[in-house]
């Protein structure tokens, strides 16, 4: 059996890398990308991508939804969740009183805002493409006064660094959920052994003025887990695209048919609704 190729938000050591590895294991081939949009842009038809979708502290990952908004060819095959424990990483020997700059992905910076405000007030903040990229930048920078917010494993990957503080996130119960995506909706991926529900992601644009979101959801008649909104790019100002995630308790072979019937009911109202994920 051919090993799957998994593209993730790099470099090695990011939480996305860890989430991908936890789901697909050591036999997969892992490719890193420098941004979420690069993952979408680089995936071949037979490849799989893992992208962050939501954090329990900082909310939705806007770049992921913007890529799903623009793309007509990508499909969500599944999800995976990872507990996030942020650490403060520095060059070996650096003290917290030496730090004048802190770097990380914007999600991690937001998730650790309380620690930054209490222990590092007034330091400069620099956003990076990933948490591991911030750890790498600590080593490559000109001085030893920079710190990174990243995972604990980064201290073992990047020699010459150490962890000053562990568990610095605002909420101790901090989790990130990831979407597993591909251009091929028929790709089979390993599923959790004890799956208790099924999900789907719908992209909805209620076009006619009389077809508002509430009407569309009533006609859809499915259990809604979450709704995310992004501005529509090819519409008048302040018109939106909605991503509606629906679910059903239990596992049934008729789930896809149930989604399709609901989608047809909404389309009969004149709205545009597309299936962009099923798992």
mmCIF file of C-alpha atoms in Angstrom:
data_model
loop_
_atom_site.group_PDB
_atom_site.id
_atom_site.type_symbol
_atom_site.label_atom_id
_atom_site.label_comp_id
_atom_site.label_asym_id
_atom_site.label_seq_id
_atom_site.Cartn_x
_atom_site.Cartn_y
_atom_site.Cartn_z
ATOM 1 C CA UNK A 1 0.000 0.000 0.000
ATOM 2 C CA UNK A 2 1.338 3.441 -0.969
ATOM 3 C CA UNK A 3 2.096 5.730 1.962
ATOM 4 C CA UNK A 4 -0.128 8.838 2.002
ATOM 5 C CA UNK A 5 1.463 12.236 1.405
ATOM 6 C CA UNK A 6 0.438 14.742 4.088
ATOM 7 C CA UNK A 7 1.056 18.477 3.713
ATOM 8 C CA UNK A 8 1.076 20.536 6.903
ATOM 9 C CA UNK A 9 1.800 24.040 8.178
ATOM 10 C CA UNK A 10 5.551 23.893 8.811
ATOM 11 C CA UNK A 11 8.263 23.888 9.714
ATOM 12 C CA UNK A 12 8.706 20.597 11.553
ATOM 13 C CA UNK A 13 7.580 20.998 15.148
ATOM 14 C CA UNK A 14 4.366 22.961 14.635
ATOM 15 C CA UNK A 15 1.161 21.867 16.290
ATOM 16 C CA UNK A 16 -0.226 21.117 12.825
ATOM 17 C CA UNK A 17 2.689 18.743 12.245
ATOM 18 C CA UNK A 18 1.962 17.042 15.551
ATOM 19 C CA UNK A 19 -1.761 16.757 14.765
ATOM 20 C CA UNK A 20 -1.005 15.277 11.333
ATOM 21 C CA UNK A 21 1.464 12.784 12.795
ATOM 22 C CA UNK A 22 -0.980 11.730 15.501
ATOM 23 C CA UNK A 23 -3.610 10.977 12.852
ATOM 24 C CA UNK A 24 -1.523 9.433 10.059
ATOM 25 C CA UNK A 25 1.446 7.948 11.898
ATOM 26 C CA UNK A 26 5.110 7.330 11.033
ATOM 27 C CA UNK A 27 4.567 5.679 7.645
ATOM 28 C CA UNK A 28 3.119 8.757 5.938
ATOM 29 C CA UNK A 29 5.272 11.126 3.865
ATOM 30 C CA UNK A 30 5.172 14.631 5.357
ATOM 31 C CA UNK A 31 5.608 17.852 3.363
ATOM 32 C CA UNK A 32 5.779 21.236 5.066
ATOM 33 C CA UNK A 33 4.401 24.545 3.767
ATOM 34 C CA UNK A 34 5.057 28.019 5.103
ATOM 35 C CA UNK A 35 1.408 29.155 5.214
ATOM 36 C CA UNK A 36 -2.123 27.785 5.179
ATOM 37 C CA UNK A 37 -2.755 29.265 1.733
ATOM 38 C CA UNK A 38 0.378 27.502 0.457
ATOM 39 C CA UNK A 39 -1.059 24.186 1.629
ATOM 40 C CA UNK A 40 -4.173 24.759 -0.477
ATOM 41 C CA UNK A 41 -2.101 25.925 -3.434
ATOM 42 C CA UNK A 42 0.384 23.050 -3.393
ATOM 43 C CA UNK A 43 -1.816 20.009 -2.917
ATOM 44 C CA UNK A 44 -1.915 17.590 -5.845
ATOM 45 C CA UNK A 45 -5.128 15.686 -6.461
ATOM 46 C CA UNK A 46 -4.025 12.581 -4.541
ATOM 47 C CA UNK A 47 -2.518 14.407 -1.566
ATOM 48 C CA UNK A 48 -3.921 15.328 1.837
ATOM 49 C CA UNK A 49 -3.538 18.560 3.797
ATOM 50 C CA UNK A 50 -3.983 19.293 7.494
ATOM 51 C CA UNK A 51 -4.984 22.870 8.376
ATOM 52 C CA UNK A 52 -6.028 24.478 11.690
ATOM 53 C CA UNK A 53 -9.724 25.317 11.788
ATOM 54 C CA UNK A 54 -10.547 26.581 15.290
ATOM 55 C CA UNK A 55 -9.007 27.095 18.701
ATOM 56 C CA UNK A 56 -11.059 26.959 21.888
ATOM 57 C CA UNK A 57 -9.477 30.196 23.157
ATOM 58 C CA UNK A 58 -8.887 32.309 20.042
ATOM 59 C CA UNK A 59 -11.707 31.129 17.793
ATOM 60 C CA UNK A 60 -11.842 30.405 14.076
ATOM 61 C CA UNK A 61 -8.741 30.398 11.884
ATOM 62 C CA UNK A 62 -9.678 33.028 9.308
ATOM 63 C CA UNK A 63 -7.043 32.044 6.723
ATOM 64 C CA UNK A 64 -8.464 28.527 6.499
ATOM 65 C CA UNK A 65 -11.975 29.818 5.845
ATOM 66 C CA UNK A 66 -10.686 32.354 3.320
ATOM 67 C CA UNK A 67 -9.041 29.517 1.390
ATOM 68 C CA UNK A 68 -12.248 27.474 1.519
ATOM 69 C CA UNK A 69 -14.140 30.570 0.380
ATOM 70 C CA UNK A 70 -11.962 31.048 -2.713
ATOM 71 C CA UNK A 71 -11.463 27.438 -3.739
ATOM 72 C CA UNK A 72 -13.941 25.389 -5.716
ATOM 73 C CA UNK A 73 -11.898 22.182 -5.668
ATOM 74 C CA UNK A 74 -11.107 21.367 -2.042
ATOM 75 C CA UNK A 75 -13.071 19.024 0.183
ATOM 76 C CA UNK A 76 -12.941 18.393 3.939
ATOM 77 C CA UNK A 77 -12.412 14.672 4.548
ATOM 78 C CA UNK A 78 -12.326 14.736 8.324
ATOM 79 C CA UNK A 79 -11.137 16.439 11.478
ATOM 80 C CA UNK A 80 -8.698 15.900 14.317
ATOM 81 C CA UNK A 81 -8.236 17.697 17.644
ATOM 82 C CA UNK A 82 -5.049 18.397 19.590
ATOM 83 C CA UNK A 83 -4.501 19.669 23.127
ATOM 84 C CA UNK A 84 -2.327 22.807 22.942
ATOM 85 C CA UNK A 85 0.292 23.506 25.619
ATOM 86 C CA UNK A 86 2.261 26.645 24.778
ATOM 87 C CA UNK A 87 5.792 27.205 26.065
ATOM 88 C CA UNK A 88 8.170 30.163 26.139
ATOM 89 C CA UNK A 89 11.352 29.225 24.248
ATOM 90 C CA UNK A 90 14.629 31.182 24.226
ATOM 91 C CA UNK A 91 18.272 30.681 23.341
ATOM 92 C CA UNK A 92 20.046 28.695 26.025
ATOM 93 C CA UNK A 93 21.085 30.998 28.870
ATOM 94 C CA UNK A 94 18.572 33.779 28.158
ATOM 95 C CA UNK A 95 16.614 34.996 31.192
ATOM 96 C CA UNK A 96 13.059 36.289 31.069
ATOM 97 C CA UNK A 97 14.360 39.736 32.063
ATOM 98 C CA UNK A 98 16.504 39.764 28.875
ATOM 99 C CA UNK A 99 13.552 39.381 26.513
ATOM 100 C CA UNK A 100 12.599 42.419 24.436
ATOM 101 C CA UNK A 101 10.759 40.675 21.569
ATOM 102 C CA UNK A 102 8.315 37.785 21.507
ATOM 103 C CA UNK A 103 7.422 35.942 18.300
ATOM 104 C CA UNK A 104 4.779 33.422 17.303
ATOM 105 C CA UNK A 105 1.789 32.736 15.092
ATOM 106 C CA UNK A 106 -1.012 35.219 15.744
ATOM 107 C CA UNK A 107 -3.228 32.487 17.219
ATOM 108 C CA UNK A 108 -0.573 31.536 19.779
ATOM 109 C CA UNK A 109 0.043 35.188 20.663
ATOM 110 C CA UNK A 110 -3.658 35.673 21.316
ATOM 111 C CA UNK A 111 -3.902 32.478 23.338
ATOM 112 C CA UNK A 112 -1.042 33.657 25.616
ATOM 113 C CA UNK A 113 -2.018 37.327 25.945
ATOM 114 C CA UNK A 114 -2.452 37.169 29.719
ATOM 115 C CA UNK A 115 1.038 35.758 30.299
ATOM 116 C CA UNK A 116 2.564 38.329 27.944
ATOM 117 C CA UNK A 117 0.785 41.201 29.682
ATOM 118 C CA UNK A 118 1.778 40.042 33.168
ATOM 119 C CA UNK A 119 5.359 38.874 32.597
ATOM 120 C CA UNK A 120 6.524 40.651 29.434
ATOM 121 C CA UNK A 121 4.747 44.021 29.354
ATOM 122 C CA UNK A 122 6.075 46.433 26.778
ATOM 123 C CA UNK A 123 8.037 43.917 24.700
ATOM 124 C CA UNK A 124 7.649 44.081 20.940
ATOM 125 C CA UNK A 125 5.375 41.504 19.325
ATOM 126 C CA UNK A 126 6.233 39.884 15.996
ATOM 127 C CA UNK A 127 3.844 37.626 14.116
ATOM 128 C CA UNK A 128 5.297 34.621 12.290
ATOM 129 C CA UNK A 129 3.829 32.096 9.868
ATOM 130 C CA UNK A 130 3.870 29.336 12.499
ATOM 131 C CA UNK A 131 4.937 28.609 16.072
ATOM 132 C CA UNK A 132 7.894 26.509 14.894
ATOM 133 C CA UNK A 133 8.994 29.301 12.534
ATOM 134 C CA UNK A 134 9.190 31.538 15.598
ATOM 135 C CA UNK A 135 11.379 28.969 17.368
ATOM 136 C CA UNK A 136 13.663 28.805 14.340
ATOM 137 C CA UNK A 137 13.864 32.618 14.247
ATOM 138 C CA UNK A 138 15.062 32.689 17.868
ATOM 139 C CA UNK A 139 18.175 30.820 16.754
ATOM 140 C CA UNK A 140 18.750 32.707 13.519
ATOM 141 C CA UNK A 141 18.262 36.208 14.954
ATOM 142 C CA UNK A 142 21.152 38.577 15.717
ATOM 143 C CA UNK A 143 20.714 38.631 19.511
ATOM 144 C CA UNK A 144 19.628 36.466 22.413
ATOM 145 C CA UNK A 145 16.840 38.798 23.540
ATOM 146 C CA UNK A 146 14.036 37.258 21.460
ATOM 147 C CA UNK A 147 11.637 34.548 22.630
ATOM 148 C CA UNK A 148 9.138 32.301 20.867
ATOM 149 C CA UNK A 149 5.800 30.852 21.912
ATOM 150 C CA UNK A 150 5.757 27.293 20.610
ATOM 151 C CA UNK A 151 5.431 23.632 21.548
ATOM 152 C CA UNK A 152 7.779 21.938 24.000
ATOM 153 C CA UNK A 153 9.109 19.636 21.270
ATOM 154 C CA UNK A 154 10.718 22.624 19.517
ATOM 155 C CA UNK A 155 13.433 22.701 22.208
ATOM 156 C CA UNK A 156 14.494 19.212 21.107
ATOM 157 C CA UNK A 157 14.305 20.048 17.401
ATOM 158 C CA UNK A 158 16.220 23.346 17.552
ATOM 159 C CA UNK A 159 19.520 22.724 19.337
ATOM 160 C CA UNK A 160 20.704 25.680 21.396
ATOM 161 C CA UNK A 161 17.283 26.589 22.764
ATOM 162 C CA UNK A 162 15.536 25.898 26.051
ATOM 163 C CA UNK A 163 12.102 26.270 27.617
ATOM 164 C CA UNK A 164 11.735 29.033 30.214
ATOM 165 C CA UNK A 165 8.044 28.548 31.008
ATOM 166 C CA UNK A 166 5.511 25.811 30.215
ATOM 167 C CA UNK A 167 1.733 25.995 29.956
ATOM 168 C CA UNK A 168 1.570 29.757 29.422
ATOM 169 C CA UNK A 169 -1.747 29.770 27.503
ATOM 170 C CA UNK A 170 -4.672 31.744 28.948
ATOM 171 C CA UNK A 171 -6.867 28.679 29.255
ATOM 172 C CA UNK A 172 -5.411 25.432 30.547
ATOM 173 C CA UNK A 173 -8.032 23.464 28.615
ATOM 174 C CA UNK A 174 -6.795 24.734 25.265
ATOM 175 C CA UNK A 175 -7.511 22.709 22.118
ATOM 176 C CA UNK A 176 -7.161 23.249 18.385
ATOM 177 C CA UNK A 177 -9.316 21.466 15.853
ATOM 178 C CA UNK A 178 -7.902 20.744 12.393
ATOM 179 C CA UNK A 179 -9.583 20.015 9.077
ATOM 180 C CA UNK A 180 -8.191 17.269 6.860
ATOM 181 C CA UNK A 181 -8.548 18.409 3.247
ATOM 182 C CA UNK A 182 -7.977 17.131 -0.290
ATOM 183 C CA UNK A 183 -8.960 17.888 -3.864
ATOM 184 C CA UNK A 184 -10.297 14.318 -4.102
ATOM 185 C CA UNK A 185 -13.446 13.716 -2.065
ATOM 186 C CA UNK A 186 -13.158 9.953 -2.628
ATOM 187 C CA UNK A 187 -9.878 9.565 -0.707
ATOM 188 C CA UNK A 188 -10.244 7.279 2.291
ATOM 189 C CA UNK A 189 -8.516 8.331 5.518
ATOM 190 C CA UNK A 190 -8.240 6.535 8.867
ATOM 191 C CA UNK A 191 -11.249 7.280 11.032
ATOM 192 C CA UNK A 192 -11.444 7.290 14.834
ATOM 193 C CA UNK A 193 -12.182 3.775 16.046
ATOM 194 C CA UNK A 194 -15.112 4.871 18.203
ATOM 195 C CA UNK A 195 -16.866 7.404 15.940
ATOM 196 C CA UNK A 196 -20.245 8.370 17.422
ATOM 197 C CA UNK A 197 -21.427 11.000 14.930
ATOM 198 C CA UNK A 198 -21.152 12.172 11.342
ATOM 199 C CA UNK A 199 -20.524 15.686 10.049
ATOM 200 C CA UNK A 200 -20.726 17.764 6.889
ATOM 201 C CA UNK A 201 -19.621 21.251 5.852
ATOM 202 C CA UNK A 202 -21.842 23.343 3.573
ATOM 203 C CA UNK A 203 -20.949 26.603 1.824
ATOM 204 C CA UNK A 204 -24.052 28.779 1.631
ATOM 205 C CA UNK A 205 -24.817 32.018 -0.137
ATOM 206 C CA UNK A 206 -28.425 33.160 0.355
ATOM 207 C CA UNK A 207 -28.702 35.110 -2.910
ATOM 208 C CA UNK A 208 -32.352 36.276 -3.185
ATOM 209 C CA UNK A 209 -33.208 39.115 -0.774
ATOM 210 C CA UNK A 210 -36.138 37.122 0.589
ATOM 211 C CA UNK A 211 -33.908 34.110 1.354
ATOM 212 C CA UNK A 212 -32.131 35.043 4.556
ATOM 213 C CA UNK A 213 -29.906 32.755 6.596
ATOM 214 C CA UNK A 214 -32.615 31.837 9.089
ATOM 215 C CA UNK A 215 -34.996 30.721 6.340
ATOM 216 C CA UNK A 216 -32.266 28.665 4.691
ATOM 217 C CA UNK A 217 -31.368 26.896 7.929
ATOM 218 C CA UNK A 218 -35.000 26.134 8.694
ATOM 219 C CA UNK A 219 -35.448 24.537 5.284
ATOM 220 C CA UNK A 220 -32.139 22.681 5.579
ATOM 221 C CA UNK A 221 -33.596 20.991 8.680
ATOM 222 C CA UNK A 222 -30.317 19.518 9.959
ATOM 223 C CA UNK A 223 -28.582 19.857 13.324
ATOM 224 C CA UNK A 224 -26.120 22.762 13.128
ATOM 225 C CA UNK A 225 -22.866 22.644 15.093
ATOM 226 C CA UNK A 226 -21.374 25.953 13.967
ATOM 227 C CA UNK A 227 -21.727 28.801 11.448
ATOM 228 C CA UNK A 228 -18.788 30.843 10.151
ATOM 229 C CA UNK A 229 -19.126 33.936 7.966
ATOM 230 C CA UNK A 230 -16.742 35.491 5.451
ATOM 231 C CA UNK A 231 -17.343 38.371 3.010
ATOM 232 C CA UNK A 232 -18.294 37.238 -0.485
ATOM 233 C CA UNK A 233 -15.612 38.272 -2.990
ATOM 234 C CA UNK A 234 -17.806 38.444 -6.094
ATOM 235 C CA UNK A 235 -20.881 40.146 -4.659
ATOM 236 C CA UNK A 236 -21.992 43.665 -3.644
ATOM 237 C CA UNK A 237 -20.482 45.066 -0.428
ATOM 238 C CA UNK A 238 -21.553 43.424 2.832
ATOM 239 C CA UNK A 239 -22.810 40.235 1.223
ATOM 240 C CA UNK A 240 -21.483 37.109 2.890
ATOM 241 C CA UNK A 241 -20.701 33.445 2.416
ATOM 242 C CA UNK A 242 -21.622 31.172 5.309
ATOM 243 C CA UNK A 243 -19.940 27.928 6.245
ATOM 244 C CA UNK A 244 -22.483 25.752 8.002
ATOM 245 C CA UNK A 245 -21.244 22.641 9.768
ATOM 246 C CA UNK A 246 -23.987 20.111 10.460
ATOM 247 C CA UNK A 247 -23.896 16.796 12.267
ATOM 248 C CA UNK A 248 -25.882 13.729 13.183
ATOM 249 C CA UNK A 249 -25.532 11.509 16.230
ATOM 250 C CA UNK A 250 -24.661 7.932 15.339
ATOM 251 C CA UNK A 251 -23.210 6.565 12.101
ATOM 252 C CA UNK A 252 -25.583 5.876 9.211
ATOM 253 C CA UNK A 253 -24.965 4.948 5.539
ATOM 254 C CA UNK A 254 -27.811 7.337 4.608
ATOM 255 C CA UNK A 255 -25.986 10.425 5.955
ATOM 256 C CA UNK A 256 -24.827 11.637 2.538
ATOM 257 C CA UNK A 257 -28.315 11.205 1.102
ATOM 258 C CA UNK A 258 -29.790 13.154 4.010
ATOM 259 C CA UNK A 259 -27.345 16.015 3.364
ATOM 260 C CA UNK A 260 -28.159 16.043 -0.350
ATOM 261 C CA UNK A 261 -31.905 16.234 0.274
ATOM 262 C CA UNK A 262 -31.422 19.150 2.651
ATOM 263 C CA UNK A 263 -29.168 20.888 0.142
ATOM 264 C CA UNK A 264 -31.799 20.520 -2.582
ATOM 265 C CA UNK A 265 -34.468 22.043 -0.336
ATOM 266 C CA UNK A 266 -32.301 25.116 0.227
ATOM 267 C CA UNK A 267 -31.494 25.419 -3.486
ATOM 268 C CA UNK A 268 -35.210 25.388 -4.248
ATOM 269 C CA UNK A 269 -35.385 28.691 -2.326
ATOM 270 C CA UNK A 270 -32.965 30.201 -4.844
ATOM 271 C CA UNK A 271 -29.891 30.101 -2.584
ATOM 272 C CA UNK A 272 -26.520 28.677 -3.613
ATOM 273 C CA UNK A 273 -25.406 25.865 -1.316
ATOM 274 C CA UNK A 274 -22.506 23.480 -1.921
ATOM 275 C CA UNK A 275 -21.246 20.424 -0.072
ATOM 276 C CA UNK A 276 -17.562 21.053 0.745
ATOM 277 C CA UNK A 277 -16.994 18.436 3.432
ATOM 278 C CA UNK A 278 -18.351 15.066 4.564
ATOM 279 C CA UNK A 279 -17.000 12.816 7.304
#
